[in-house]
XYZ file of C-alpha atoms in Angstrom:
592
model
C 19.254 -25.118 18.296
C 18.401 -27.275 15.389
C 17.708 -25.295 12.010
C 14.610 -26.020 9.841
C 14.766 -26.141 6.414
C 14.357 -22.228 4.886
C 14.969 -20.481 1.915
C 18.561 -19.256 0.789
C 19.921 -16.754 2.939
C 18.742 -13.298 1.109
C 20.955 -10.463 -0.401
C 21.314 -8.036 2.162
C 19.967 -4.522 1.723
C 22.679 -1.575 0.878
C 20.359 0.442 3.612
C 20.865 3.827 4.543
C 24.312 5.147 4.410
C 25.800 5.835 7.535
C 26.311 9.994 6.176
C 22.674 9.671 4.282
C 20.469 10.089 6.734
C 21.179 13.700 7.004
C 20.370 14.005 3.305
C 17.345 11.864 3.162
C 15.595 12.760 6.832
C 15.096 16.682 7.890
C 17.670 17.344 10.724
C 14.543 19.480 12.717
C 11.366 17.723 11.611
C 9.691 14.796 10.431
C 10.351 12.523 7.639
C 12.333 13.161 4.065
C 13.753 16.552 2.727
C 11.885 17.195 -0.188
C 8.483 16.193 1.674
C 6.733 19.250 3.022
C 3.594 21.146 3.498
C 4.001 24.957 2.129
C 1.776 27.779 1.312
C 2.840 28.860 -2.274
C 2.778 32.355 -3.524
C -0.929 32.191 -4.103
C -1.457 31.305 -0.492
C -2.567 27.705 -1.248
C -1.740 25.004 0.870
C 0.102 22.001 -1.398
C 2.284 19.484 -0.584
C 5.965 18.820 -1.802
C 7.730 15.977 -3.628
C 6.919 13.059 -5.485
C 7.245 10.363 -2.718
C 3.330 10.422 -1.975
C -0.451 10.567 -3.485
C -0.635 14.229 -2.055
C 2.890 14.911 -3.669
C 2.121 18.451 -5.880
C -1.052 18.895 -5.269
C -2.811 22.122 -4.071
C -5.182 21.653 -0.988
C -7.504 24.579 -2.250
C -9.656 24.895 1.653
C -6.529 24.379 4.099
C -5.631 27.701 4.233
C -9.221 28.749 5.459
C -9.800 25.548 7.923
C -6.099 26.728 9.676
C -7.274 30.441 10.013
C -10.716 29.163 10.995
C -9.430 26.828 13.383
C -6.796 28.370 15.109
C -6.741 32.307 14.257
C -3.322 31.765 12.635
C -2.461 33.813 9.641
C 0.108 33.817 7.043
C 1.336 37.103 7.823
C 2.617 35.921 11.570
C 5.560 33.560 10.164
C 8.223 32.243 12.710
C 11.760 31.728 11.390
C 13.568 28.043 12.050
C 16.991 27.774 11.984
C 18.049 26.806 8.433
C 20.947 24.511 8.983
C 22.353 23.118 12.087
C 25.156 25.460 13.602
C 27.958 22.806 14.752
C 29.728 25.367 17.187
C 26.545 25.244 19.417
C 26.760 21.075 19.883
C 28.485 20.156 22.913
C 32.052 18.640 22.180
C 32.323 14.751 22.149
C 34.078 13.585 25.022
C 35.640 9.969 23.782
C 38.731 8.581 25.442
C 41.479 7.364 22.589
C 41.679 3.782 24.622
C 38.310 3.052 23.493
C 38.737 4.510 19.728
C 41.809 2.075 19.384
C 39.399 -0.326 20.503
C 36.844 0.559 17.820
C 38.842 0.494 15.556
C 40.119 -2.788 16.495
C 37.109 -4.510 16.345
C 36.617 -2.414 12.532
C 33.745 -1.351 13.772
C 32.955 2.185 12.208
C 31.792 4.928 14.198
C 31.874 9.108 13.580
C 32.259 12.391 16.127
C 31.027 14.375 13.802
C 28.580 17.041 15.441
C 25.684 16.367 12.934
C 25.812 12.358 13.182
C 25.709 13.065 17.033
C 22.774 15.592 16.506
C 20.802 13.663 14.634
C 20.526 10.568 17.075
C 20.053 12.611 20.404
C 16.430 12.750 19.880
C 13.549 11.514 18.672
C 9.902 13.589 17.492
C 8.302 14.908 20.686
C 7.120 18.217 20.479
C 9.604 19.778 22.867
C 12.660 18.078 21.139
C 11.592 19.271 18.148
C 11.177 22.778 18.658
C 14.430 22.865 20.396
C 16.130 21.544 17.238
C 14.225 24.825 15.459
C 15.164 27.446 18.318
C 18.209 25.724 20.099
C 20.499 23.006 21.285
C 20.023 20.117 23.538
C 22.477 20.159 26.747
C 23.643 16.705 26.172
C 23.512 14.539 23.048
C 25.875 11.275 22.562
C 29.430 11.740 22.192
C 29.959 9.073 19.387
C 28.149 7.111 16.638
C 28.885 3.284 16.013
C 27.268 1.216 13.135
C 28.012 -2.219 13.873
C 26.872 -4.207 10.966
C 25.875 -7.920 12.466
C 24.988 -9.220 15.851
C 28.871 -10.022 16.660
C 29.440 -6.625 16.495
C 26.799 -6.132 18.738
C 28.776 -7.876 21.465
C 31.758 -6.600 21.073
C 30.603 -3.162 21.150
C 28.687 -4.077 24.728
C 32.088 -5.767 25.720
C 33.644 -2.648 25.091
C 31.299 -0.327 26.939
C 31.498 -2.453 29.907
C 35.399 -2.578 29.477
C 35.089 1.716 29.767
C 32.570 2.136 31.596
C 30.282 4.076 29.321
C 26.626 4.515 28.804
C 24.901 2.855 25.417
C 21.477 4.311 23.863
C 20.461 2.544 21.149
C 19.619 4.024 17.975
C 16.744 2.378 15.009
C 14.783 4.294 13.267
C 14.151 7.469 15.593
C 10.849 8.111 15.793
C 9.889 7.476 19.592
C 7.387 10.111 21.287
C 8.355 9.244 24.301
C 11.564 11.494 25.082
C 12.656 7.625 24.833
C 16.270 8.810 23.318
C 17.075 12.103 24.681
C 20.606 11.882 26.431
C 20.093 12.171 30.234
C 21.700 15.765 31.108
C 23.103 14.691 34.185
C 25.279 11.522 32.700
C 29.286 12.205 33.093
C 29.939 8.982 31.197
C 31.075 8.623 27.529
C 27.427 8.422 25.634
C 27.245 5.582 22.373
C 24.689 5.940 20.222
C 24.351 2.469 18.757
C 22.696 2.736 15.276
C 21.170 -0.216 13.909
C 20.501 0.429 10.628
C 23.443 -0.931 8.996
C 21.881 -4.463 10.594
C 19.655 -4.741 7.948
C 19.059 -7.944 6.643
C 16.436 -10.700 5.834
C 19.205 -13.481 7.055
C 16.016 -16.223 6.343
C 12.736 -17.019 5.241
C 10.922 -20.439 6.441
C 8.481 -21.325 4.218
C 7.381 -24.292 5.713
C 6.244 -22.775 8.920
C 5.702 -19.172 7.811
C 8.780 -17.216 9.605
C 11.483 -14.968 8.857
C 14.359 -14.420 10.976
C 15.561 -10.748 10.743
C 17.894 -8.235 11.794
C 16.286 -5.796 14.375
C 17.603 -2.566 11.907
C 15.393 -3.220 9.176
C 12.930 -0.345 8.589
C 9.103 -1.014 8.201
C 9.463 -0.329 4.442
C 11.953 -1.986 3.630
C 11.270 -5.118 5.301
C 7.806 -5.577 3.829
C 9.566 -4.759 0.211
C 12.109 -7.194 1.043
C 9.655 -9.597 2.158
C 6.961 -8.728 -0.802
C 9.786 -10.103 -3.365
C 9.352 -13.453 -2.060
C 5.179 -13.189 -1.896
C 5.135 -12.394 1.834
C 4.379 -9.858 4.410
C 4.644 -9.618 8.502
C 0.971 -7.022 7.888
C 2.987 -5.068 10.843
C 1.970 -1.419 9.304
C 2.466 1.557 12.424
C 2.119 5.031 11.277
C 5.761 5.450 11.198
C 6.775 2.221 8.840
C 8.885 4.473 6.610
C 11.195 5.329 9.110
C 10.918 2.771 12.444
C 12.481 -0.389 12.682
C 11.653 -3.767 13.858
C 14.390 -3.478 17.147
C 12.189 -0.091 17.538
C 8.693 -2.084 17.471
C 10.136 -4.832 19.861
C 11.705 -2.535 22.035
C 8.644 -0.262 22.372
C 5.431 -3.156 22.443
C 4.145 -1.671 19.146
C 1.167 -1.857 16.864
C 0.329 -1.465 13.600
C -3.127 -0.659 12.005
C -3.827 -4.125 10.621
C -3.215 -5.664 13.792
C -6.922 -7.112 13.950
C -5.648 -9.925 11.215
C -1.846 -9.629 11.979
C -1.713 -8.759 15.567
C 0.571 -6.631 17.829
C 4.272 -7.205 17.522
C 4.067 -9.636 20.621
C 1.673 -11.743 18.823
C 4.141 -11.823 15.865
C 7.294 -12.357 17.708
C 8.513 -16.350 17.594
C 12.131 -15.768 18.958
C 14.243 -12.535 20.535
C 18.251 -12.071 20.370
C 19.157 -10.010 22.740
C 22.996 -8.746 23.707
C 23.190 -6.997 27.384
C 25.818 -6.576 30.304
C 25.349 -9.892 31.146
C 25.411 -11.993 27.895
C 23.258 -12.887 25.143
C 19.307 -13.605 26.181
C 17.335 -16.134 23.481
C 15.111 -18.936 24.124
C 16.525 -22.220 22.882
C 13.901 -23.241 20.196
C 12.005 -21.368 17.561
C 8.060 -22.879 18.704
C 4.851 -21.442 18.776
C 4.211 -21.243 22.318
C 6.532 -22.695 25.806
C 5.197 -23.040 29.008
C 8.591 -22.487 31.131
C 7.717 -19.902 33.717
C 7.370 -16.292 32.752
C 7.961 -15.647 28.632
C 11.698 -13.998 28.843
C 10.290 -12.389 25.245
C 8.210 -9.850 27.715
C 10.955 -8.718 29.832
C 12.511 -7.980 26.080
C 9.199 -6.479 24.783
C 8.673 -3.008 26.426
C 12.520 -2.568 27.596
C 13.150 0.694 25.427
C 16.941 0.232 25.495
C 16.961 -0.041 29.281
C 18.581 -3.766 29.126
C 20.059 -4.150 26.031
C 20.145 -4.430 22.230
C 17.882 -6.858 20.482
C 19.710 -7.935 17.225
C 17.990 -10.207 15.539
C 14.140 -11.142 15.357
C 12.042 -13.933 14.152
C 8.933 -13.308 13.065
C 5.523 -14.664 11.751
C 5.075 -13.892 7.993
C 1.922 -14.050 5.889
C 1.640 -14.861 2.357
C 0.948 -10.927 0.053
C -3.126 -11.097 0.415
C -4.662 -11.401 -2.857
C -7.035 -8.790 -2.465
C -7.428 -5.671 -0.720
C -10.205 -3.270 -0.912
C -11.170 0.215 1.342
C -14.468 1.543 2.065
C -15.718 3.910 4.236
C -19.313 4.785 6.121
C -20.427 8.282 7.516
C -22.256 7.756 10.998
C -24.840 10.863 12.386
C -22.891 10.854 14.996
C -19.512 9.540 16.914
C -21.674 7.967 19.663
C -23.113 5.846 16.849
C -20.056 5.070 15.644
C -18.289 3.822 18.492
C -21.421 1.330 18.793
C -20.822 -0.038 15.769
C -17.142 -0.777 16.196
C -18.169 -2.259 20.052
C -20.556 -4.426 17.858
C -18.115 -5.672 15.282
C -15.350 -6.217 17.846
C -18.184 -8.483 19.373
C -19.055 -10.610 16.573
C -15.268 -10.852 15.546
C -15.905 -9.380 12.054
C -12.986 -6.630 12.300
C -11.370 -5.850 8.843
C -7.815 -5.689 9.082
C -8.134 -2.011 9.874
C -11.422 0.716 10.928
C -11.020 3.610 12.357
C -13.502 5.879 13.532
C -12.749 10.196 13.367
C -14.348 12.405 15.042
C -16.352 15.590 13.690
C -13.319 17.690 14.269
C -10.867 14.774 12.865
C -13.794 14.822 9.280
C -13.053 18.470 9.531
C -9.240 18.637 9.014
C -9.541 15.910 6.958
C -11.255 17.357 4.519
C -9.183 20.536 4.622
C -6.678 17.978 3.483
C -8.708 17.480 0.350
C -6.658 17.922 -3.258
C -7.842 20.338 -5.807
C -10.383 18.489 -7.821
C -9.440 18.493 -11.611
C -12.543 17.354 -12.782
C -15.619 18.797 -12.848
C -17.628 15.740 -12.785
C -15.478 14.795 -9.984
C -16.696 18.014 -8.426
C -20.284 17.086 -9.076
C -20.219 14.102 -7.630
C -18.809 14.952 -4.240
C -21.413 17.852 -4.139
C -24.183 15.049 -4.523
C -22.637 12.733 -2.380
C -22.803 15.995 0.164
C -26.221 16.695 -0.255
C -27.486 13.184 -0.073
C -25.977 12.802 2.917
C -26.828 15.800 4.698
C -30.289 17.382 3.324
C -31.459 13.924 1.742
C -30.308 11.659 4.986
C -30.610 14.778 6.939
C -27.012 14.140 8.543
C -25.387 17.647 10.728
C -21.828 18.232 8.633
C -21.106 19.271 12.010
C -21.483 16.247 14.163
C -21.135 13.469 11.914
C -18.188 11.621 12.308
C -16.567 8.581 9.543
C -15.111 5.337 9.816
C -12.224 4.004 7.247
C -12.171 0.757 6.367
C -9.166 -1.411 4.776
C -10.149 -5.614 3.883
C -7.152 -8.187 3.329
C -7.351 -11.561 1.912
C -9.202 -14.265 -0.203
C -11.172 -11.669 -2.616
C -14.562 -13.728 -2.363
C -13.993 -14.127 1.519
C -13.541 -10.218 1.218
C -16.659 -9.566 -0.726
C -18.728 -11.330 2.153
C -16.247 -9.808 4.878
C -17.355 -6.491 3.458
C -21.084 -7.015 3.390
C -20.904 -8.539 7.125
C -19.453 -4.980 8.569
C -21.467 -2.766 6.239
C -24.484 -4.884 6.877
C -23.897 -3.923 11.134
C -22.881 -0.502 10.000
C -26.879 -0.233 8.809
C -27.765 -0.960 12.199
C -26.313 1.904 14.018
C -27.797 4.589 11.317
C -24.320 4.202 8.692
C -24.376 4.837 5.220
C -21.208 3.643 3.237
C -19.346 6.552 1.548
C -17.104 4.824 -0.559
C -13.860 3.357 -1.324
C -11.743 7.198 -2.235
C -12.563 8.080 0.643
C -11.047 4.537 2.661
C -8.252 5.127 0.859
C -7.647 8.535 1.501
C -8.116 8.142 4.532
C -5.182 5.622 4.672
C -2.641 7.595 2.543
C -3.181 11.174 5.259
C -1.732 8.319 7.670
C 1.575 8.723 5.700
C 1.493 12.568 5.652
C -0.271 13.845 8.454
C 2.725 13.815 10.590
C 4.348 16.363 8.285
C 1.564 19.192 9.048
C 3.408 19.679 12.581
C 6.140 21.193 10.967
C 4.053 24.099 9.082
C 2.214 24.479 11.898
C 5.517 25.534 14.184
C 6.228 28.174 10.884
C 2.923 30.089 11.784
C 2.987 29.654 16.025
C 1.002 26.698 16.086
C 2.003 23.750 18.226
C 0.450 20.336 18.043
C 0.871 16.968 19.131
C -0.629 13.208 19.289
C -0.910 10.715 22.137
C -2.966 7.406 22.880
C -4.154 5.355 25.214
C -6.404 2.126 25.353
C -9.722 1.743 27.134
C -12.296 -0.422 28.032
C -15.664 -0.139 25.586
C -17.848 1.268 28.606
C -15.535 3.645 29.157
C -14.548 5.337 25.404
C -17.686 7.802 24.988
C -16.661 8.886 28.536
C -12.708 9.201 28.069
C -12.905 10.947 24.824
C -15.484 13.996 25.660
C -13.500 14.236 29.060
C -9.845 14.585 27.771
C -11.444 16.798 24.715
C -12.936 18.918 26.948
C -10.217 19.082 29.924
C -7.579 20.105 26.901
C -10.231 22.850 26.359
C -10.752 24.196 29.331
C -6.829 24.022 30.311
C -5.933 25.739 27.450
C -7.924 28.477 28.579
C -6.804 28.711 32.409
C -3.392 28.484 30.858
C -3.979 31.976 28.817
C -4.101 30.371 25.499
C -5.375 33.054 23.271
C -7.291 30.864 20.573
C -9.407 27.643 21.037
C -7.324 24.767 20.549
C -8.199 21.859 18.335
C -9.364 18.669 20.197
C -9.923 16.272 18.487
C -9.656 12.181 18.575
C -10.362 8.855 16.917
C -10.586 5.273 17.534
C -7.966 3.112 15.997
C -7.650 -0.098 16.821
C -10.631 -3.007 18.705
C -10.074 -5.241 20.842
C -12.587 -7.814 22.386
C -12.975 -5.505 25.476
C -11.893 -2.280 24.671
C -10.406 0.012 22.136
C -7.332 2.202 21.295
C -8.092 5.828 21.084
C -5.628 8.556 19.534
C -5.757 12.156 20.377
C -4.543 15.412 18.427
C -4.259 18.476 19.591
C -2.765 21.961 18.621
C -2.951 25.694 19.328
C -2.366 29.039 18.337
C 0.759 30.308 21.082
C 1.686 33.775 20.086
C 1.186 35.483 23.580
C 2.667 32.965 25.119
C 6.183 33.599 26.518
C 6.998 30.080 26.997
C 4.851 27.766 25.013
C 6.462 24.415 25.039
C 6.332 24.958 29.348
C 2.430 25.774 28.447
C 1.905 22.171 26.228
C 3.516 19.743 28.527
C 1.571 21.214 31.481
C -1.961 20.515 29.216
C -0.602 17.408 28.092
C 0.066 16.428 31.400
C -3.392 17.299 32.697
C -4.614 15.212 29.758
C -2.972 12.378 30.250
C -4.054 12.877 34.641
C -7.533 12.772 32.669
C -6.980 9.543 30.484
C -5.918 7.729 33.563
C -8.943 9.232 35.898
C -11.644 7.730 33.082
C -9.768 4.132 33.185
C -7.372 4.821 30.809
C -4.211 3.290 30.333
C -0.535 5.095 30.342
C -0.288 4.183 26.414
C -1.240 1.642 23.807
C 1.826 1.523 22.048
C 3.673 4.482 22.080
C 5.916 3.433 25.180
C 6.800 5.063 27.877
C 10.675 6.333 27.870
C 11.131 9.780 30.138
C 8.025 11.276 29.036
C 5.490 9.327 30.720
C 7.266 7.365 33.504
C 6.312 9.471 36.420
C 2.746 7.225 36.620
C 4.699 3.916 36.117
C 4.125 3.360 39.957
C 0.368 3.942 39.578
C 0.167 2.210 36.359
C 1.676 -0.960 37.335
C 1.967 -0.719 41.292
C 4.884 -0.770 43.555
C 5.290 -4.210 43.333
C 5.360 -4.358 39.527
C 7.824 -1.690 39.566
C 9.840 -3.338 42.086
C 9.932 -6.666 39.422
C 11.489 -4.546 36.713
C 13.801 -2.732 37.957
C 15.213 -5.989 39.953
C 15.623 -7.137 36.385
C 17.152 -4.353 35.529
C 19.538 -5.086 37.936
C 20.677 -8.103 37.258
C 20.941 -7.586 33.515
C 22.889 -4.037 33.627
C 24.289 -3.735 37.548
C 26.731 -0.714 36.130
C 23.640 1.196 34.107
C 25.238 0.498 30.458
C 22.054 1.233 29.443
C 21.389 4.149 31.131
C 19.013 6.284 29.205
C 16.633 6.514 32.224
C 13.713 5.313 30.529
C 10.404 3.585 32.179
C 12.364 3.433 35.594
């Protein structure tokens, strides 16, 4: 393939070391050690660390919206395991032959129970809480770290040569079950961990890609990338931890995808190593009209065929400008109208999102302690403008966040355009702290599932995507069916229900749901939340839903493959599957 002219080849990022992870990442919840929601000994929510906005602060009205909310209490504390007990991890079953192969090829790899622990799973609700209360059954036998795409093959080579089963490994942070070991699978279990394969390996200036190494985590690649005044705009909730094999594996999407696009609109070429040899298209073009794009058989796999390596991708010069905003609707059926209508005229910003009432609620829960007492002021006069003077229910109204990218004067009139519709449907802007806010709880919110587990609340997300005459419908449906199961399913509390729109498209929209409840009474609560969950997502697909946005599907959701994409479309992949991996190398049971 003939090489364009690029930049030098970058200086490779030291990454995370291979023992690190264990001291950086929580071993039984989400994200870094010294990042965590606690009540302190005044009974004040505030959040740990340094690493964020929130880091230190005290969130003054949290306790009151949790005991509100679910009728928890800080006096009914569950205890997590502390540390990770090694004698309960099943023993790793590794024949020597393929060691002295390993170590052959100097490719490093560890047995060690916690390295093995920490890459059977990734941050579904049930995986989680057995990490707090238990041990999985099965989780991989051995660890490799190859550190370059060579390695890549040679490990594959070797599997095939043993006759062993390969799940790889990036940033782990699927919801989908997506890297939970199959119990039943007799075979030697690799987890292949990425992240050593790091590396920016080029940049293209000339035509605006960068060829990459599919370990790379979100962070670090747009750092990386920022150095040389670009970006890829490719921001998912989880870009601290997930990694670009991750996003191409899974069909992900960030929230600036309106200027950026999904990963398969950034995506110019795919390496992939399986059973059956290296897949890659032959040229690095826009576009190829030469039957059926390869890059979507890639796209969506979820480890089932192989292990993309490397990745080029579109990159966009650091915008100049960015500004948040924010506007407060009466109501979320108002809302959603004016995000149908700026999806219409093509006026998106690079990211709005729309909260419900309940989602403005535990938002503002999540409000610091205000230092200032004309700060204080101010929000009380903001409050009272907007709900005597405007004469706006605090208990309906619903808000939309707002983030604009680019050329600052093109922003300024970008701006005015979506405010301007925002008039129409009864919205009154409410200001750029509360955009950004908005924004930085992205970062953090994930962490509140972990204090919630301390005091017997369980919670969870999931999405789906929807056509626009079908969003009003879809959300008050799966709300209320999550309601009503709860309580046929002896739930003691009401549960929170609650959802928002993330992402427009020209005919539809991506919605995201939370929800969480109170379980002491409840023998068996995880059994309890995947039957509601399950019910919701029967719901979701019974209001023209689809079986997810961009979460994937791995072992959680692949019982309604066969309705999602008919017989016939199921038949198609797993003949490719097949072909590419006749002896199941890849056999973490995922999507088929």
């Amino acid at each position: 393939m003939p090489k364009p002219q690029r930049s030098p080849r970058l200086k490779p990022l030291q990454g995370v070391p291979r023992g690190r992870r264990q001291e950086l990442l929580k071993w039984n919840g989400w994200g870094y050690n010294d990042s965590k929601f606690i009540f302190n000994k005044k009974g004040q929510a505030e959040f740990t660390g340094k690493r964020y906005r929130l880091g230190g602060m005290v969130l003054p009205t949290f306790k009151e919206w949790m005991e509100k909310t679910f009728g928890a209490s800080l006096d009914h504390k569950t205890t997590s395991r502390a540390t990770l007990n090694v004698n309960d991890v099943p023993p790793s079953l590794v024949k020597e032959e393929f060691l002295q192969d390993l170590r052959a090829a100097k490719i490093s790899y560890s047995q060690d129970a916690e390295d093995r622990v920490f890459r059977a799973h990734g941050h579904c609700l049930h995986e989680i809480f057995i990490l707090r209360e238990g041990m999985f059954k099965r989780v991989p036998d051995i660890v490799v770290w190859p550190v370059c795409h060579e390695d890549v093959v040679k490990i594959v080579e070797l599997a095939c040569k043993h006759n062993l089963c390969i799940i790889p490994f990036g940033g782990g942070t699927s919801v989908s079950s997506a890297l939970e070991c199959p119990e039943e699978e007799k075979r030697t279990i690799v987890s292949l961990d990425t992240s050593q394969m790091n590396r920016i390996l080029w940049i293209d200036e000339k035509n605006l890609t960068a060829c990459v190494e599919a370990g790379i985590v979100g962070q670090d690649l747009e750092n990386q990338l920022a150095e040389s005044g670009f970006c890829t705009g490719h921001e998912p909730d989880s870009m601290e931890f997930s990694s670009l094999g991750g996003w191409v594996a899974t069909r992900a999407s960030g929230m600036k995808k309106t200027i950026y696009g999904n990963i398969e609109d950034m995506v110019i070429h795919i390496k992939m190593v399986t059973p059956r040899g290296i897949v890659e298209k032959n040229c690095q073009v826009p576009r190829m009209s030469t039957g059926p794009d390869i890059h979507h058989f890639i796209m969506g796999s979820e480890g089932t065929l192989g292990v993309v390596t490397e990745v080029t991708i579109k990159i966009r010069p650091v915008p100049e400008y960015q500004k948040y905003g924010s506007v407060v609707f009466p109501n979320f059926e108002r809302g959603v109208a004016c995000l149908r209508e700026v999806a219409k005229q093509r006026c998106a910003p690079a990211s709005i999102r729309l909260v419900d009432n309940a989602q403005f609620q535990f938002g503002h829960a999540l409000k610091p302690q205000v230092a200032s007492i004309f700060t204080s002021f101010l929000d009380g006069l903001k409050k009272f403008y907007i709900t005597k003077f405007k004469g706006f229910d605090p208990n309906i109204l619903c808000v939309a966040t707002l983030l604009f990218e680019g050329d600052r004067e093109k922003v300024l009139q970008h701006e005015k355009q979506v405010y301007d519709i925002a008039t129409k449907f009864g919205g009154l802007a409410a200001g750029e702290d509360n955009g950004q806010r908005g924004y930085m709880l992205t970062f953090v919110i994930a962490y509140l599932r972990d204090l919630g587990l301390d005091y017997y609340v369980i919670g969870e997300s999931f999405e789906t995507s929807v056509p626009w005459d079908r969003v009003l419908d879809l959300c008050r449906n799966v709300k209320e069916r999550i309601v009503r199961e709860c309580k046929e399913k002896g739930v003691q509390f009401a549960p929170l229900s609650t959802c928002r729109v993330t992402q427009t498209y020209d005919a539809g929209a991506c919605v995201y749901f939370y929800f969480a409840f109170n379980y002491r009474g409840i023998s068996d609560p995880i059994h309890v939340y995947e039957q509601i969950e399950r019910a919701a997502r029967e719901e979701i697909l019974a209001n023209g839903g689809s079986l997810s946005h961009h979460h994937g599907v791995g072992k959680l959701r692949k019982r309604w493959m066969k309705e999602s994409i008919s017989d016939v479309g199921l038949g198609m992949l797993r003949s490719v599957k097949e072909y590419v991996d006749p002896n199941n190398i890849f056999g973490n049971k995922n999507l088929l």
